[in-house]
PDB file of C-alpha atoms and ligand atoms in Angstrom:
ATOM      1  CA  MET A   1      71.759 113.095 103.349  1.00 49.00           C
ATOM      2  CA  ASN A   2      70.653 113.200 107.013  1.00 49.00           C
ATOM      3  CA  ASN A   3      73.059 113.481 109.844  1.00 47.00           C
ATOM      4  CA  GLY A   4      72.945 109.815 110.687  1.00 51.00           C
ATOM      5  CA  ASN A   5      73.827 108.779 107.212  1.00 56.00           C
ATOM      6  CA  TRP A   6      76.552 111.295 107.072  1.00 54.00           C
ATOM      7  CA  LEU A   7      78.006 109.931 110.198  1.00 57.00           C
ATOM      8  CA  LYS A   8      77.905 106.122 108.478  1.00 62.00           C
ATOM      9  CA  GLN A   9      79.668 107.644 105.469  1.00 65.00           C
ATOM     10  CA  ILE A  10      82.365 109.215 107.532  1.00 59.00           C
ATOM     11  CA  ILE A  11      83.030 106.197 109.301  1.00 62.00           C
ATOM     12  CA  GLU A  12      83.018 104.099 106.229  1.00 65.00           C
ATOM     13  CA  GLU A  13      85.297 106.471 104.377  1.00 65.00           C
ATOM     14  CA  THR A  14      87.456 106.431 107.174  1.00 61.00           C
ATOM     15  CA  ARG A  15      87.687 102.667 107.624  1.00 61.00           C
ATOM     16  CA  GLN A  16      88.712 102.547 103.961  1.00 64.00           C
ATOM     17  CA  LEU A  17      91.584 105.095 104.528  1.00 59.00           C
ATOM     18  CA  ILE A  18      92.671 103.132 107.555  1.00 57.00           C
ATOM     19  CA  GLU A  19      92.845  99.749 105.466  1.00 61.00           C
ATOM     20  CA  GLN A  20      94.446 101.654 102.729  1.00 59.00           C
ATOM     21  CA  ALA A  21      97.228 103.183 105.067  1.00 56.00           C
ATOM     22  CA  ALA A  22      97.746  99.550 106.542  1.00 53.00           C
ATOM     23  CA  SER A  23      98.100  97.831 103.199  1.00 54.00           C
ATOM     24  CA  GLY A  24     100.900 100.391 102.169  1.00 52.00           C
ATOM     25  CA  ALA A  25      98.984 101.649  99.360  1.00 48.00           C
ATOM     26  CA  GLN A  26      99.553 104.986  97.943  1.00 46.00           C
ATOM     27  CA  ARG A  27      98.455 107.621 100.579  1.00 46.00           C
ATOM     28  CA  THR A  28      95.544 109.284  98.451  1.00 49.00           C
ATOM     29  CA  ILE A  29      92.060 109.925  99.921  1.00 53.00           C
ATOM     30  CA  VAL A  30      89.072 109.850  97.988  1.00 57.00           C
ATOM     31  CA  LEU A  31      86.155 112.061  99.441  1.00 58.00           C
ATOM     32  CA  SER A  32      82.587 112.032  98.583  1.00 58.00           C
ATOM     33  CA  PRO A  33      81.248 115.773  98.280  1.00 54.00           C
ATOM     34  CA  GLU A  34      78.863 115.377 101.200  1.00 56.00           C
ATOM     35  CA  VAL A  35      82.084 114.257 103.608  1.00 55.00           C
ATOM     36  CA  VAL A  36      83.987 117.288 102.126  1.00 53.00           C
ATOM     37  CA  ALA A  37      81.014 119.596 102.844  1.00 53.00           C
ATOM     38  CA  MET A  38      80.862 118.259 106.312  1.00 55.00           C
ATOM     39  CA  LEU A  39      84.496 118.525 107.056  1.00 50.00           C
ATOM     40  CA  GLU A  40      84.530 122.048 105.759  1.00 48.00           C
ATOM     41  CA  ASN A  41      81.847 122.840 108.241  1.00 47.00           C
ATOM     42  CA  VAL A  42      83.992 121.502 111.180  1.00 42.00           C
ATOM     43  CA  ARG A  43      86.937 123.396 110.066  1.00 39.00           C
ATOM     44  CA  PRO A  44      85.424 127.012 109.129  1.00 34.00           C
ATOM     45  CA  GLN A  45      88.865 128.407 109.687  1.00 34.00           C
ATOM     46  CA  ALA A  46      90.761 126.406 107.048  1.00 33.00           C
ATOM     47  CA  ALA A  47      92.411 128.147 104.404  1.00 32.00           C
ATOM     48  CA  PRO A  48      90.488 128.681 101.218  1.00 30.00           C
ATOM     49  CA  SER A  49      91.139 125.749  99.238  1.00 31.00           C
ATOM     50  CA  PRO A  50      90.276 124.657  95.434  1.00 31.00           C
ATOM     51  CA  PRO A  51      86.830 123.281  94.932  1.00 29.00           C
ATOM     52  CA  PHE A  52      86.609 119.830  95.929  1.00 28.00           C
ATOM     53  CA  SER A  53      84.951 116.957  93.629  1.00 28.00           C
ATOM     54  CA  ARG A  54      84.976 113.187  93.814  1.00 25.00           C
ATOM     55  CA  GLU A  55      88.735 113.277  92.801  1.00 30.00           C
ATOM     56  CA  THR A  56      91.839 112.424  94.674  1.00 31.00           C
ATOM     57  CA  VAL A  57      92.922 114.718  97.285  1.00 33.00           C
ATOM     58  CA  SER A  58      96.721 114.229  97.535  1.00 38.00           C
ATOM     59  CA  GLU A  59      98.096 114.180 101.197  1.00 44.00           C
ATOM     60  CA  GLU A  60     101.527 115.223 100.019  1.00 48.00           C
ATOM     61  CA  PRO A  61     103.740 117.896 101.398  1.00 44.00           C
ATOM     62  CA  ALA A  62     102.354 120.760  99.603  1.00 48.00           C
ATOM     63  CA  ASP A  63      99.707 120.721 102.342  1.00 57.00           C
ATOM     64  CA  TYR A  64     102.017 121.847 105.225  1.00 64.00           C
ATOM     65  CA  GLU A  65     103.730 125.156 106.182  1.00 77.00           C
ATOM     66  CA  THR A  66     106.646 122.997 107.483  1.00 82.00           C
ATOM     67  CA  GLY A  67     107.965 125.155 110.186  1.00 84.00           C
ATOM     68  CA  SER A  68     104.682 126.517 111.611  1.00 90.00           C
ATOM     69  CA  ASP A  69     103.148 123.011 111.496  1.00 94.00           C
ATOM     70  CA  LEU A  70     105.979 121.614 113.202  1.00 97.00           C
ATOM     71  CA  ALA A  71     105.789 124.224 115.911  1.00 96.00           C
ATOM     72  CA  GLU A  72     101.797 123.629 116.259  1.00 97.00           C
ATOM     73  CA  LEU A  73     102.656 119.868 116.595  1.00 98.00           C
ATOM     74  CA  GLU A  74     105.409 120.599 119.140  1.00 98.00           C
ATOM     75  CA  ARG A  75     102.728 122.397 121.202  1.00 98.00           C
ATOM     76  CA  GLU A  76     100.472 119.451 121.106  1.00 98.00           C
ATOM     77  CA  VAL A  77     103.083 117.197 122.035  1.00 98.00           C
ATOM     78  CA  ALA A  78     104.177 119.264 124.974  1.00 98.00           C
ATOM     79  CA  GLN A  79     100.659 118.708 126.424  1.00 98.00           C
ATOM     80  CA  CYS A  80     100.374 115.154 125.754  1.00 98.00           C
ATOM     81  CA  THR A  81      99.401 112.817 128.771  1.00 98.00           C
ATOM     82  CA  LYS A  82      98.509 109.651 126.872  1.00 98.00           C
ATOM     83  CA  CYS A  83     100.866 107.257 128.537  1.00 98.00           C
ATOM     84  CA  GLY A  84     102.275 107.127 131.935  1.00 98.00           C
ATOM     85  CA  LEU A  85     105.750 108.753 130.760  1.00 98.00           C
ATOM     86  CA  ALA A  86     103.689 112.294 131.130  1.00 98.00           C
ATOM     87  CA  LYS A  87     104.176 111.871 135.056  1.00 98.00           C
ATOM     88  CA  CYS A  88     107.715 111.468 135.053  1.00 97.00           C
ATOM     89  CA  ARG A  89     109.156 113.725 132.546  1.00 98.00           C
ATOM     90  CA  THR A  90     110.867 117.188 133.000  1.00 98.00           C
ATOM     91  CA  GLN A  91     109.529 118.029 129.606  1.00 98.00           C
ATOM     92  CA  THR A  92     108.878 116.651 126.481  1.00 98.00           C
ATOM     93  CA  VAL A  93     111.840 115.965 123.863  1.00 98.00           C
ATOM     94  CA  PHE A  94     110.145 116.914 120.442  1.00 98.00           C
ATOM     95  CA  GLY A  95     112.916 117.310 117.836  1.00 98.00           C
ATOM     96  CA  ASP A  96     115.679 119.417 116.722  1.00 97.00           C
ATOM     97  CA  GLY A  97     117.016 120.756 113.554  1.00 98.00           C
ATOM     98  CA  SER A  98     115.913 122.156 110.419  1.00 98.00           C
ATOM     99  CA  PRO A  99     112.090 121.802 109.376  1.00 97.00           C
ATOM    100  CA  GLU A 100     113.251 121.883 105.896  1.00 97.00           C
ATOM    101  CA  ALA A 101     115.885 118.998 106.439  1.00 98.00           C
ATOM    102  CA  LYS A 102     116.830 116.576 103.845  1.00 98.00           C
ATOM    103  CA  LEU A 103     117.980 113.996 106.367  1.00 98.00           C
ATOM    104  CA  VAL A 104     116.022 112.957 109.376  1.00 98.00           C
ATOM    105  CA  PHE A 105     117.567 111.012 112.195  1.00 98.00           C
ATOM    106  CA  VAL A 106     115.362 108.979 114.419  1.00 98.00           C
ATOM    107  CA  GLY A 107     116.533 107.455 117.490  1.00 98.00           C
ATOM    108  CA  GLU A 108     114.676 105.773 120.469  1.00 98.00           C
ATOM    109  CA  ALA A 109     113.677 107.892 123.398  1.00 98.00           C
ATOM    110  CA  PRO A 110     115.209 110.775 125.381  1.00 98.00           C
ATOM    111  CA  GLY A 111     117.739 110.108 128.172  1.00 98.00           C
ATOM    112  CA  ALA A 112     118.392 112.260 131.320  1.00 97.00           C
ATOM    113  CA  GLU A 113     120.171 114.880 129.640  1.00 98.00           C
ATOM    114  CA  GLU A 114     117.845 115.258 126.822  1.00 98.00           C
ATOM    115  CA  ASP A 115     115.001 115.432 129.533  1.00 98.00           C
ATOM    116  CA  ARG A 116     116.727 118.305 131.243  1.00 98.00           C
ATOM    117  CA  GLN A 117     117.494 120.142 128.313  1.00 98.00           C
ATOM    118  CA  GLY A 118     114.465 119.353 126.233  1.00 98.00           C
ATOM    119  CA  ARG A 119     116.763 118.776 123.077  1.00 98.00           C
ATOM    120  CA  PRO A 120     117.359 115.111 121.522  1.00 98.00           C
ATOM    121  CA  PHE A 121     120.857 113.706 121.488  1.00 98.00           C
ATOM    122  CA  VAL A 122     122.547 116.005 123.632  1.00 98.00           C
ATOM    123  CA  GLY A 123     124.279 113.523 125.872  1.00 97.00           C
ATOM    124  CA  ARG A 124     127.239 111.188 125.187  1.00 97.00           C
ATOM    125  CA  ALA A 125     125.537 109.258 122.711  1.00 98.00           C
ATOM    126  CA  GLY A 126     124.362 112.813 121.099  1.00 98.00           C
ATOM    127  CA  GLN A 127     128.126 113.684 121.055  1.00 98.00           C
ATOM    128  CA  LEU A 128     128.827 110.664 118.796  1.00 98.00           C
ATOM    129  CA  LEU A 129     125.780 111.389 116.628  1.00 98.00           C
ATOM    130  CA  THR A 130     126.933 114.984 116.131  1.00 98.00           C
ATOM    131  CA  ASP A 131     130.512 113.679 115.294  1.00 98.00           C
ATOM    132  CA  ILE A 132     129.037 111.222 112.861  1.00 98.00           C
ATOM    133  CA  ILE A 133     126.990 114.279 111.147  1.00 98.00           C
ATOM    134  CA  GLU A 134     129.526 116.904 111.344  1.00 98.00           C
ATOM    135  CA  LYS A 135     132.912 115.153 111.048  1.00 97.00           C
ATOM    136  CA  GLY A 136     131.924 111.998 109.116  1.00 97.00           C
ATOM    137  CA  MET A 137     129.099 113.300 106.688  1.00 98.00           C
ATOM    138  CA  LYS A 138     130.296 116.947 106.556  1.00 98.00           C
ATOM    139  CA  LEU A 139     126.906 118.264 107.348  1.00 98.00           C
ATOM    140  CA  ARG A 140     125.863 120.773 109.838  1.00 98.00           C
ATOM    141  CA  ARG A 141     123.833 119.438 112.784  1.00 98.00           C
ATOM    142  CA  ARG A 142     121.555 122.373 112.502  1.00 98.00           C
ATOM    143  CA  ASP A 143     120.775 121.396 108.831  1.00 98.00           C
ATOM    144  CA  VAL A 144     119.539 117.991 109.700  1.00 98.00           C
ATOM    145  CA  TYR A 145     116.623 117.034 111.869  1.00 98.00           C
ATOM    146  CA  ILE A 146     116.771 114.890 114.941  1.00 98.00           C
ATOM    147  CA  CYS A 147     114.072 113.183 116.822  1.00 98.00           C
ATOM    148  CA  ASN A 148     113.100 110.184 118.694  1.00 98.00           C
ATOM    149  CA  VAL A 149     110.411 107.492 118.577  1.00 98.00           C
ATOM    150  CA  LEU A 150     109.212 108.669 121.984  1.00 98.00           C
ATOM    151  CA  LYS A 151     109.063 112.132 123.231  1.00 98.00           C
ATOM    152  CA  CYS A 152     109.347 111.365 126.986  1.00 98.00           C
ATOM    153  CA  ARG A 153     112.120 109.744 128.936  1.00 98.00           C
ATOM    154  CA  PRO A 154     111.573 106.330 130.089  1.00 98.00           C
ATOM    155  CA  PRO A 155     112.317 106.125 134.029  1.00 97.00           C
ATOM    156  CA  GLY A 156     115.878 104.957 134.290  1.00 95.00           C
ATOM    157  CA  ASN A 157     116.307 104.948 130.617  1.00 92.00           C
ATOM    158  CA  ARG A 158     114.605 101.586 130.229  1.00 97.00           C
ATOM    159  CA  ASN A 159     113.397 100.333 127.006  1.00 97.00           C
ATOM    160  CA  PRO A 160     110.072 101.878 125.505  1.00 98.00           C
ATOM    161  CA  SER A 161     106.993  99.642 126.061  1.00 98.00           C
ATOM    162  CA  PRO A 162     104.781  98.720 123.316  1.00 97.00           C
ATOM    163  CA  GLU A 163     102.067 100.924 124.633  1.00 98.00           C
ATOM    164  CA  GLU A 164     104.237 103.865 124.788  1.00 98.00           C
ATOM    165  CA  VAL A 165     105.449 103.383 121.194  1.00 98.00           C
ATOM    166  CA  TYR A 166     101.650 102.829 120.251  1.00 98.00           C
ATOM    167  CA  TYR A 167     100.863 106.346 121.707  1.00 98.00           C
ATOM    168  CA  CYS A 168     103.822 108.268 120.655  1.00 98.00           C
ATOM    169  CA  GLU A 169     104.241 106.839 117.096  1.00 98.00           C
ATOM    170  CA  PRO A 170     101.419 109.277 115.576  1.00 98.00           C
ATOM    171  CA  TYR A 171     103.594 112.052 116.538  1.00 98.00           C
ATOM    172  CA  LEU A 172     106.561 110.819 114.644  1.00 98.00           C
ATOM    173  CA  ILE A 173     104.602 109.977 111.499  1.00 98.00           C
ATOM    174  CA  ARG A 174     103.234 113.478 111.486  1.00 98.00           C
ATOM    175  CA  GLN A 175     106.841 115.079 111.852  1.00 98.00           C
ATOM    176  CA  LEU A 176     107.819 112.976 109.068  1.00 98.00           C
ATOM    177  CA  GLU A 177     104.860 113.998 107.031  1.00 97.00           C
ATOM    178  CA  ILE A 178     105.635 117.503 107.545  1.00 97.00           C
ATOM    179  CA  ILE A 179     109.143 117.470 107.015  1.00 98.00           C
ATOM    180  CA  GLN A 180     109.062 115.217 103.945  1.00 97.00           C
ATOM    181  CA  PRO A 181     112.728 114.389 103.962  1.00 98.00           C
ATOM    182  CA  LYS A 182     114.746 113.035 101.197  1.00 98.00           C
ATOM    183  CA  VAL A 183     116.380 110.302 103.451  1.00 98.00           C
ATOM    184  CA  ILE A 184     115.516 108.856 106.844  1.00 98.00           C
ATOM    185  CA  CYS A 185     118.169 107.233 109.088  1.00 98.00           C
ATOM    186  CA  ALA A 186     116.979 104.900 111.677  1.00 98.00           C
ATOM    187  CA  LEU A 187     119.133 104.652 114.810  1.00 98.00           C
ATOM    188  CA  GLY A 188     119.140 101.337 116.541  1.00 98.00           C
ATOM    189  CA  LYS A 189     116.453  98.701 117.216  1.00 98.00           C
ATOM    190  CA  TYR A 190     113.413 100.703 118.370  1.00 97.00           C
ATOM    191  CA  ALA A 191     113.490 103.337 115.299  1.00 98.00           C
ATOM    192  CA  ALA A 192     113.926 100.601 112.818  1.00 98.00           C
ATOM    193  CA  GLN A 193     111.564  98.327 114.060  1.00 97.00           C
ATOM    194  CA  THR A 194     108.852 101.000 114.733  1.00 98.00           C
ATOM    195  CA  LEU A 195     109.186 102.631 111.077  1.00 98.00           C
ATOM    196  CA  LEU A 196     109.757  99.467 109.139  1.00 98.00           C
ATOM    197  CA  LYS A 197     107.328  97.177 111.060  1.00 97.00           C
ATOM    198  CA  ASN A 198     109.975  94.531 111.042  1.00 97.00           C
ATOM    199  CA  THR A 199     111.191  92.774 114.203  1.00 96.00           C
ATOM    200  CA  ALA A 200     114.647  91.676 112.894  1.00 97.00           C
ATOM    201  CA  PRO A 201     117.753  92.784 114.694  1.00 98.00           C
ATOM    202  CA  VAL A 202     119.584  95.803 113.470  1.00 98.00           C
ATOM    203  CA  SER A 203     122.293  93.673 112.081  1.00 97.00           C
ATOM    204  CA  ARG A 204     119.916  92.310 109.673  1.00 98.00           C
ATOM    205  CA  LEU A 205     118.138  95.591 108.925  1.00 98.00           C
ATOM    206  CA  ARG A 206     121.064  97.572 108.165  1.00 98.00           C
ATOM    207  CA  GLY A 207     123.139  97.281 104.993  1.00 97.00           C
ATOM    208  CA  ARG A 208     120.486  98.144 102.541  1.00 98.00           C
ATOM    209  CA  TRP A 209     117.825 100.508 101.492  1.00 98.00           C
ATOM    210  CA  TRP A 210     114.051 100.391 102.689  1.00 98.00           C
ATOM    211  CA  GLU A 211     111.223 102.653 102.078  1.00 98.00           C
ATOM    212  CA  TYR A 212     109.281 104.432 104.437  1.00 97.00           C
ATOM    213  CA  HIS A 213     105.929 105.863 102.691  1.00 95.00           C
ATOM    214  CA  GLY A 214     108.148 106.357  99.666  1.00 95.00           C
ATOM    215  CA  ILE A 215     110.958 107.815 101.482  1.00 98.00           C
ATOM    216  CA  PRO A 216     114.266 105.969 101.249  1.00 98.00           C
ATOM    217  CA  LEU A 217     115.255 104.755 104.893  1.00 98.00           C
ATOM    218  CA  ARG A 218     118.390 103.245 106.134  1.00 98.00           C
ATOM    219  CA  VAL A 219     118.921 101.471 109.338  1.00 98.00           C
ATOM    220  CA  THR A 220     122.112 102.096 111.330  1.00 98.00           C
ATOM    221  CA  TYR A 221     123.440 101.063 114.879  1.00 98.00           C
ATOM    222  CA  HIS A 222     122.362 103.605 117.631  1.00 98.00           C
ATOM    223  CA  PRO A 223     125.202 105.688 118.924  1.00 98.00           C
ATOM    224  CA  ALA A 224     124.749 104.464 122.418  1.00 98.00           C
ATOM    225  CA  TYR A 225     125.373 100.863 120.967  1.00 98.00           C
ATOM    226  CA  LEU A 226     128.384 102.341 119.145  1.00 98.00           C
ATOM    227  CA  LEU A 227     129.909 103.634 122.612  1.00 98.00           C
ATOM    228  CA  ARG A 228     129.869 100.002 123.928  1.00 98.00           C
ATOM    229  CA  ASN A 229     130.648  98.329 120.615  1.00 98.00           C
ATOM    230  CA  PRO A 230     133.113 100.396 118.964  1.00 98.00           C
ATOM    231  CA  ASN A 231     134.067  97.469 116.595  1.00 98.00           C
ATOM    232  CA  ASP A 232     130.618  98.148 114.800  1.00 98.00           C
ATOM    233  CA  LYS A 233     131.488 101.747 113.900  1.00 98.00           C
ATOM    234  CA  LYS A 234     132.942 100.687 110.847  1.00 97.00           C
ATOM    235  CA  GLU A 235     129.501  99.519 109.879  1.00 98.00           C
ATOM    236  CA  CYS A 236     127.873 102.403 110.657  1.00 98.00           C
ATOM    237  CA  TRP A 237     130.348 104.644 108.613  1.00 97.00           C
ATOM    238  CA  ASP A 238     129.401 102.526 105.703  1.00 97.00           C
ATOM    239  CA  ASP A 239     125.505 103.183 106.389  1.00 98.00           C
ATOM    240  CA  VAL A 240     126.192 106.828 106.662  1.00 98.00           C
ATOM    241  CA  LYS A 241     128.427 106.831 103.280  1.00 98.00           C
ATOM    242  CA  GLU A 242     125.444 105.361 101.436  1.00 98.00           C
ATOM    243  CA  ILE A 243     123.175 108.214 102.987  1.00 98.00           C
ATOM    244  CA  VAL A 244     125.686 111.033 101.792  1.00 98.00           C
ATOM    245  CA  LYS A 245     125.875 109.434  98.334  1.00 98.00           C
ATOM    246  CA  VAL A 246     122.074 109.489  97.862  1.00 98.00           C
ATOM    247  CA  LEU A 247     121.996 113.255  99.501  1.00 98.00           C
ATOM    248  CA  LYS A 248     124.580 114.347  96.950  1.00 97.00           C
ATOM    249  CA  GLY A 249     122.617 112.559  94.158  1.00 97.00           C
ATOM    250  CA  GLU A 250     125.666 110.171  93.472  1.00 97.00           C
ATOM    251  CA  ALA A 251     123.627 107.038  93.993  1.00 96.00           C
ATOM    252  CA  THR A 252     119.992 106.096  94.081  1.00 96.00           C
ATOM    253  CA  PRO A 253     118.696 104.149  96.834  1.00 95.00           C
TER     254      PRO A 253
HETATM  255  N1  URA B   1     119.155 108.136 122.948  1.00 97.37           N
HETATM  256  C1  URA B   1     118.313 108.392 121.970  1.00 97.37           C
HETATM  257  O1  URA B   1     117.706 107.101 121.369  1.00 97.37           O
HETATM  258  N2  URA B   1     117.820 109.640 121.823  1.00 97.37           N
HETATM  259  C2  URA B   1     118.135 110.484 122.466  1.00 97.37           C
HETATM  260  O2  URA B   1     117.566 111.621 122.367  1.00 97.37           O
HETATM  261  C3  URA B   1     119.062 110.603 123.266  1.00 97.37           C
HETATM  262  C4  URA B   1     119.800 109.287 123.532  1.00 97.37           C
END
C-alpha cells in the first residue's frame, strides 16, 4: 500500500472508531495489519507487544500502568492552553487520591482554594465531601479518587462554558479509562450531564444507577449545593449508601 492509501485507511478506521464510540458500542478497535505496522513505526518506543493480526485489540485497563499513566496525563494537563482558562489559572487541578481507587468522585471545576492549592475539593464544599466520604461512607479520602470536569478554575467561580467542557472532557475520559473504578459518583449537574450526555436536572438523574462505558455511575447533589440546601442531604445520604453497598458487594447496580 502506498502512503496515500495508508493515510486514507487510517482516516477510515479512525472514522469507524469514532462512530463506534459515539454509538456507545463496545470499546473494541479492529485494526488492519497495515495500519498496525504504520502505528508501530510512529511509536517505536512502545513496549514490546504481542503480534497483531486483524483481530480485536481491546482498549481495556490492562493497557495502563495506572500510577505512571496518570502522572503522565497530569503533566500533559499542566501544559494545556486549549481554552481561555489557562490564562487566568494559578495552576491546573488534576485530581487527588488513589490511582487504584474503586470509587471516583467527579465534581464541576476548581474554586478559589483549589486553584491556590492545586488539589480538588479543599474548600468548604470539599470539607463536606470529605465528611461524606469519611464519616458517612467510612472510607478514607486518600483511598478514593476525586477530580473535576474542568481542570482549571473559571474566574469568579462562574459555570463552565460548553467550550471549556468540550476541551477538558477528554482529560476526564482518560482519567477514568486509566483508573477503571468500580463505581463513579457524579457530583452535581455538570459532572452528571457531561458524563451521561443527558440534560435532565440532578433531581431527576439521582436515585438510580446509570452506566458510563460499562462502569456503574450514580448521580448525587454537589456538596456546594448541599451547603445551600441542607434539606437535600438526606437524598445524598441515600445515594452514597447505595454506592457503599455496591462497593462492598452487598448489592448489584
Ligand atoms: N467544586 C467543585 O466542583 N470542585 C472542586 O474541586 C471544588 C469545588
